[in-house]
């Protein structure tokens, strides 16, 4: 069965620091990959997605992610975080031929002003 | 532009009571999902429906039932609520194999 691992459970950064959140998935076939953000008290919103093509994808609010097929990874990055990026971040995967969207356990990011 | 609408937003149940969480989407999506969110456990899939008339179990289906009433609506039923079902429940919909759009969530407390 497919699964998603997010190894960083809690991350604390100061404003302007760089961010990288890890995401690894277990399925060996072709997948579609997503990063979502959940601000306190809100529902999940899509940050970015990868289906095919350029493995470096850019999303909203200055976020980007790199798909490395050989490492089964889809890490999220941002060069300079802001206090407003304080949120929980979820990686998700679905098989390109499948129907089940699976999420990781999430990474809670706190950015100190 | 409603998107995914969940009702109710909050609910308190006594152990053993039943209830149905409603979800409707107006984006003509084929796939619909029910997740529960608990601290430190991310979103766990309860049930999903790839198309009207089909439903499948996710990771944590025990204690729940679902109905895909039509393409728009996907309801989640708790037949006999237990304290372990205290959680935040999210409904989502998506075109097949594409990104999901989420409802605002239902905060359920079982006492």
mmCIF file of C-alpha atoms in Angstrom:
data_model
loop_
_atom_site.group_PDB
_atom_site.id
_atom_site.type_symbol
_atom_site.label_atom_id
_atom_site.label_comp_id
_atom_site.label_asym_id
_atom_site.label_seq_id
_atom_site.Cartn_x
_atom_site.Cartn_y
_atom_site.Cartn_z
ATOM 1 C CA UNK A 1 0.000 0.000 0.000
ATOM 2 C CA UNK A 2 1.196 3.502 -0.695
ATOM 3 C CA UNK A 3 2.363 5.572 2.239
ATOM 4 C CA UNK A 4 3.839 9.013 2.818
ATOM 5 C CA UNK A 5 6.474 9.910 5.403
ATOM 6 C CA UNK A 6 7.205 13.350 6.736
ATOM 7 C CA UNK A 7 10.134 13.066 9.088
ATOM 8 C CA UNK A 8 10.079 16.601 10.481
ATOM 9 C CA UNK A 9 7.170 16.820 12.899
ATOM 10 C CA UNK A 10 7.923 20.246 14.335
ATOM 11 C CA UNK A 11 10.159 22.925 12.876
ATOM 12 C CA UNK A 12 10.924 26.288 14.444
ATOM 13 C CA UNK A 13 12.633 28.971 12.366
ATOM 14 C CA UNK A 14 13.328 32.650 12.590
ATOM 15 C CA UNK A 15 12.017 34.980 9.906
ATOM 16 C CA UNK A 16 14.184 35.072 6.777
ATOM 17 C CA UNK A 17 15.581 31.605 7.439
ATOM 18 C CA UNK A 18 15.413 29.023 4.687
ATOM 19 C CA UNK A 19 12.998 26.132 4.889
ATOM 20 C CA UNK A 20 13.157 22.580 3.657
ATOM 21 C CA UNK A 21 10.557 19.992 4.659
ATOM 22 C CA UNK A 22 11.070 16.372 3.749
ATOM 23 C CA UNK A 23 8.530 14.081 2.117
ATOM 24 C CA UNK A 24 9.085 10.501 0.999
ATOM 25 C CA UNK A 25 6.557 8.093 -0.463
ATOM 26 C CA UNK A 26 6.606 4.345 -0.772
ATOM 27 C CA UNK A 27 4.922 3.550 -4.081
ATOM 28 C CA UNK A 28 7.228 2.506 -6.921
ATOM 29 C CA UNK A 29 5.013 3.407 -9.856
ATOM 30 C CA UNK A 30 4.025 6.720 -11.356
ATOM 31 C CA UNK A 31 2.533 9.136 -8.860
ATOM 32 C CA UNK A 32 1.080 12.605 -8.611
ATOM 33 C CA UNK A 33 2.390 14.609 -5.658
ATOM 34 C CA UNK A 34 1.047 17.515 -3.655
ATOM 35 C CA UNK A 35 1.894 19.862 -0.833
ATOM 36 C CA UNK A 36 -0.912 21.400 1.193
ATOM 37 C CA UNK A 37 -0.866 24.057 3.909
ATOM 38 C CA UNK A 38 -3.257 24.375 6.825
ATOM 39 C CA UNK A 39 -3.297 27.675 8.700
ATOM 40 C CA UNK A 40 -4.554 27.563 12.280
ATOM 41 C CA UNK A 41 -8.258 26.855 12.420
ATOM 42 C CA UNK A 42 -8.620 26.513 8.664
ATOM 43 C CA UNK A 43 -8.964 23.768 6.098
ATOM 44 C CA UNK A 44 -6.223 22.500 3.800
ATOM 45 C CA UNK A 45 -5.224 24.559 0.793
ATOM 46 C CA UNK A 46 -3.064 23.475 -2.119
ATOM 47 C CA UNK A 47 0.467 24.942 -2.249
ATOM 48 C CA UNK A 48 1.759 23.128 -5.306
ATOM 49 C CA UNK A 49 1.497 19.941 -7.292
ATOM 50 C CA UNK A 50 3.579 17.702 -9.536
ATOM 51 C CA UNK A 51 2.161 15.483 -12.254
ATOM 52 C CA UNK A 52 4.973 15.237 -14.813
ATOM 53 C CA UNK A 53 7.628 17.289 -16.595
ATOM 54 C CA UNK A 54 10.058 19.634 -14.852
ATOM 55 C CA UNK A 55 10.768 18.068 -11.450
ATOM 56 C CA UNK A 56 11.161 21.505 -9.881
ATOM 57 C CA UNK A 57 7.707 22.961 -9.373
ATOM 58 C CA UNK A 58 6.803 26.380 -8.104
ATOM 59 C CA UNK A 59 3.724 27.084 -6.064
ATOM 60 C CA UNK A 60 2.045 29.947 -4.329
ATOM 61 C CA UNK A 61 3.624 32.261 -1.742
ATOM 62 C CA UNK A 62 7.199 31.578 -2.899
ATOM 63 C CA UNK A 63 7.166 27.847 -2.174
ATOM 64 C CA UNK A 64 8.758 25.291 -4.453
ATOM 65 C CA UNK A 65 9.290 21.545 -4.383
ATOM 66 C CA UNK A 66 11.628 19.151 -6.120
ATOM 67 C CA UNK A 67 10.630 15.672 -7.215
ATOM 68 C CA UNK A 68 13.534 13.219 -7.096
ATOM 69 C CA UNK A 69 12.249 9.945 -8.491
ATOM 70 C CA UNK A 70 15.303 7.908 -7.493
ATOM 71 C CA UNK A 71 14.844 8.938 -3.874
ATOM 72 C CA UNK A 72 11.017 8.755 -3.857
ATOM 73 C CA UNK A 73 11.107 12.269 -2.457
ATOM 74 C CA UNK A 74 9.209 15.509 -2.944
ATOM 75 C CA UNK A 75 10.749 18.046 -0.569
ATOM 76 C CA UNK A 76 9.235 21.462 -0.017
ATOM 77 C CA UNK A 77 11.453 24.540 0.083
ATOM 78 C CA UNK A 78 11.228 28.259 0.632
ATOM 79 C CA UNK A 79 14.313 30.517 0.562
ATOM 80 C CA UNK A 80 13.093 32.971 3.194
ATOM 81 C CA UNK A 81 10.188 32.273 5.518
ATOM 82 C CA UNK A 82 7.849 34.843 7.000
ATOM 83 C CA UNK A 83 5.914 34.859 10.243
ATOM 84 C CA UNK A 84 2.755 34.348 8.166
ATOM 85 C CA UNK A 85 4.082 30.953 7.027
ATOM 86 C CA UNK A 86 3.370 29.575 10.479
ATOM 87 C CA UNK A 87 1.108 26.635 9.679
ATOM 88 C CA UNK A 88 1.002 22.887 9.277
ATOM 89 C CA UNK A 89 2.251 21.437 6.011
ATOM 90 C CA UNK A 90 1.114 18.155 4.511
ATOM 91 C CA UNK A 91 2.558 16.114 1.689
ATOM 92 C CA UNK A 92 0.167 13.874 -0.278
ATOM 93 C CA UNK A 93 0.441 11.293 -3.029
ATOM 94 C CA UNK A 94 -1.912 9.511 -5.397
ATOM 95 C CA UNK A 95 -1.036 6.858 -7.932
ATOM 96 C CA UNK A 96 -1.396 8.174 -11.474
ATOM 97 C CA UNK A 97 -3.794 5.295 -12.140
ATOM 98 C CA UNK A 98 -5.342 5.199 -8.688
ATOM 99 C CA UNK A 99 -8.095 6.758 -6.659
ATOM 100 C CA UNK A 100 -6.779 6.996 -3.125
ATOM 101 C CA UNK A 101 -5.162 10.261 -2.006
ATOM 102 C CA UNK A 102 -2.842 9.551 0.936
ATOM 103 C CA UNK A 103 -1.416 12.177 3.280
ATOM 104 C CA UNK A 104 1.631 12.296 5.475
ATOM 105 C CA UNK A 105 1.407 13.066 9.173
ATOM 106 C CA UNK A 106 2.227 16.724 8.657
ATOM 107 C CA UNK A 107 4.948 19.142 9.758
ATOM 108 C CA UNK A 108 4.076 21.938 12.101
ATOM 109 C CA UNK A 109 6.116 25.042 11.275
ATOM 110 C CA UNK A 110 6.472 27.942 13.692
ATOM 111 C CA UNK A 111 8.211 31.078 12.454
ATOM 112 C CA UNK A 112 9.493 33.481 15.083
ATOM 113 C CA UNK A 113 9.204 37.171 14.173
ATOM 114 C CA UNK B 1 -18.569 29.753 -5.632
ATOM 115 C CA UNK B 2 -19.307 27.256 -2.847
ATOM 116 C CA UNK B 3 -16.787 24.461 -3.615
ATOM 117 C CA UNK B 4 -17.093 21.777 -0.918
ATOM 118 C CA UNK B 5 -19.705 22.348 1.758
ATOM 119 C CA UNK B 6 -19.781 20.342 4.971
ATOM 120 C CA UNK B 7 -22.451 20.365 7.630
ATOM 121 C CA UNK B 8 -22.522 20.692 10.552
ATOM 122 C CA UNK B 9 -19.435 22.677 11.562
ATOM 123 C CA UNK B 10 -19.584 21.581 15.194
ATOM 124 C CA UNK B 11 -21.304 18.690 16.928
ATOM 125 C CA UNK B 12 -21.298 17.169 20.378
ATOM 126 C CA UNK B 13 -22.616 13.630 20.732
ATOM 127 C CA UNK B 14 -23.100 11.307 23.627
ATOM 128 C CA UNK B 15 -21.520 7.872 23.444
ATOM 129 C CA UNK B 16 -23.799 5.563 21.501
ATOM 130 C CA UNK B 17 -25.628 8.261 19.575
ATOM 131 C CA UNK B 18 -25.659 8.259 15.795
ATOM 132 C CA UNK B 19 -25.245 11.065 13.323
ATOM 133 C CA UNK B 20 -24.561 11.779 9.675
ATOM 134 C CA UNK B 21 -22.050 14.287 8.390
ATOM 135 C CA UNK B 22 -23.101 15.797 5.102
ATOM 136 C CA UNK B 23 -20.831 16.846 2.253
ATOM 137 C CA UNK B 24 -21.682 18.334 -1.105
ATOM 138 C CA UNK B 25 -19.513 19.646 -3.935
ATOM 139 C CA UNK B 26 -20.496 21.746 -6.910
ATOM 140 C CA UNK B 27 -17.375 21.244 -9.045
ATOM 141 C CA UNK B 28 -18.560 18.135 -10.896
ATOM 142 C CA UNK B 29 -15.715 16.087 -9.417
ATOM 143 C CA UNK B 30 -15.715 12.321 -9.684
ATOM 144 C CA UNK B 31 -13.741 11.542 -6.528
ATOM 145 C CA UNK B 32 -14.793 12.341 -2.987
ATOM 146 C CA UNK B 33 -13.103 11.585 0.329
ATOM 147 C CA UNK B 34 -13.660 11.603 4.059
ATOM 148 C CA UNK B 35 -10.655 12.151 6.333
ATOM 149 C CA UNK B 36 -10.249 12.552 10.034
ATOM 150 C CA UNK B 37 -7.544 14.768 11.498
ATOM 151 C CA UNK B 38 -6.065 14.075 14.898
ATOM 152 C CA UNK B 39 -3.039 15.782 16.492
ATOM 153 C CA UNK B 40 0.220 14.192 15.390
ATOM 154 C CA UNK B 41 -1.492 11.762 13.023
ATOM 155 C CA UNK B 42 -2.095 13.897 9.975
ATOM 156 C CA UNK B 43 -5.111 13.193 7.811
ATOM 157 C CA UNK B 44 -6.234 9.606 7.810
ATOM 158 C CA UNK B 45 -8.524 8.400 5.084
ATOM 159 C CA UNK B 46 -11.775 6.898 6.330
ATOM 160 C CA UNK B 47 -13.576 6.157 3.051
ATOM 161 C CA UNK B 48 -13.392 7.370 -0.497
ATOM 162 C CA UNK B 49 -15.526 7.225 -3.599
ATOM 163 C CA UNK B 50 -13.979 7.231 -7.047
ATOM 164 C CA UNK B 51 -17.296 7.765 -8.793
ATOM 165 C CA UNK B 52 -21.008 7.826 -8.200
ATOM 166 C CA UNK B 53 -22.151 4.436 -6.951
ATOM 167 C CA UNK B 54 -18.752 3.254 -5.691
ATOM 168 C CA UNK B 55 -17.163 3.483 -2.267
ATOM 169 C CA UNK B 56 -13.980 2.006 -0.814
ATOM 170 C CA UNK B 57 -12.452 1.710 2.629
ATOM 171 C CA UNK B 58 -9.477 3.822 3.561
ATOM 172 C CA UNK B 59 -7.093 3.390 6.477
ATOM 173 C CA UNK B 60 -9.566 3.780 9.352
ATOM 174 C CA UNK B 61 -13.069 2.707 8.257
ATOM 175 C CA UNK B 62 -14.178 0.914 11.437
ATOM 176 C CA UNK B 63 -17.181 2.538 13.077
ATOM 177 C CA UNK B 64 -18.161 4.486 9.955
ATOM 178 C CA UNK B 65 -20.365 4.036 6.926
ATOM 179 C CA UNK B 66 -20.666 6.182 3.830
ATOM 180 C CA UNK B 67 -23.127 6.828 1.041
ATOM 181 C CA UNK B 68 -22.384 8.365 -2.327
ATOM 182 C CA UNK B 69 -25.898 9.573 -2.899
ATOM 183 C CA UNK B 70 -25.164 11.111 -6.293
ATOM 184 C CA UNK B 71 -22.215 12.793 -7.929
ATOM 185 C CA UNK B 72 -22.507 15.845 -5.672
ATOM 186 C CA UNK B 73 -23.057 14.302 -2.247
ATOM 187 C CA UNK B 74 -21.010 11.986 -0.043
ATOM 188 C CA UNK B 75 -22.195 11.455 3.521
ATOM 189 C CA UNK B 76 -20.439 9.886 6.493
ATOM 190 C CA UNK B 77 -22.437 8.109 9.184
ATOM 191 C CA UNK B 78 -21.459 7.189 12.703
ATOM 192 C CA UNK B 79 -23.894 4.512 13.834
ATOM 193 C CA UNK B 80 -22.833 4.382 17.486
ATOM 194 C CA UNK B 81 -20.432 7.148 18.389
ATOM 195 C CA UNK B 82 -17.452 6.439 20.640
ATOM 196 C CA UNK B 83 -15.063 8.860 22.378
ATOM 197 C CA UNK B 84 -12.303 7.594 20.057
ATOM 198 C CA UNK B 85 -14.209 9.207 17.203
ATOM 199 C CA UNK B 86 -13.693 12.667 18.652
ATOM 200 C CA UNK B 87 -11.856 14.394 15.831
ATOM 201 C CA UNK B 88 -12.030 16.961 13.083
ATOM 202 C CA UNK B 89 -13.563 15.508 9.936
ATOM 203 C CA UNK B 90 -12.815 16.836 6.477
ATOM 204 C CA UNK B 91 -14.590 16.072 3.262
ATOM 205 C CA UNK B 92 -12.762 16.631 -0.014
ATOM 206 C CA UNK B 93 -13.403 16.225 -3.704
ATOM 207 C CA UNK B 94 -11.171 16.046 -6.752
ATOM 208 C CA UNK B 95 -11.072 15.265 -10.434
ATOM 209 C CA UNK B 96 -9.494 11.825 -10.759
ATOM 210 C CA UNK B 97 -5.816 11.677 -9.721
ATOM 211 C CA UNK B 98 -5.726 15.454 -9.310
ATOM 212 C CA UNK B 99 -5.602 17.842 -6.377
ATOM 213 C CA UNK B 100 -8.323 17.698 -3.757
ATOM 214 C CA UNK B 101 -10.434 20.586 -2.590
ATOM 215 C CA UNK B 102 -11.432 20.558 1.045
ATOM 216 C CA UNK B 103 -14.450 21.564 3.022
ATOM 217 C CA UNK B 104 -14.183 23.666 6.159
ATOM 218 C CA UNK B 105 -14.315 20.669 8.472
ATOM 219 C CA UNK B 106 -16.595 19.343 11.195
ATOM 220 C CA UNK B 107 -15.354 19.376 14.770
ATOM 221 C CA UNK B 108 -16.957 16.401 16.492
ATOM 222 C CA UNK B 109 -16.768 15.716 20.212
ATOM 223 C CA UNK B 110 -18.104 12.469 21.668
ATOM 224 C CA UNK B 111 -18.616 12.531 25.416
#
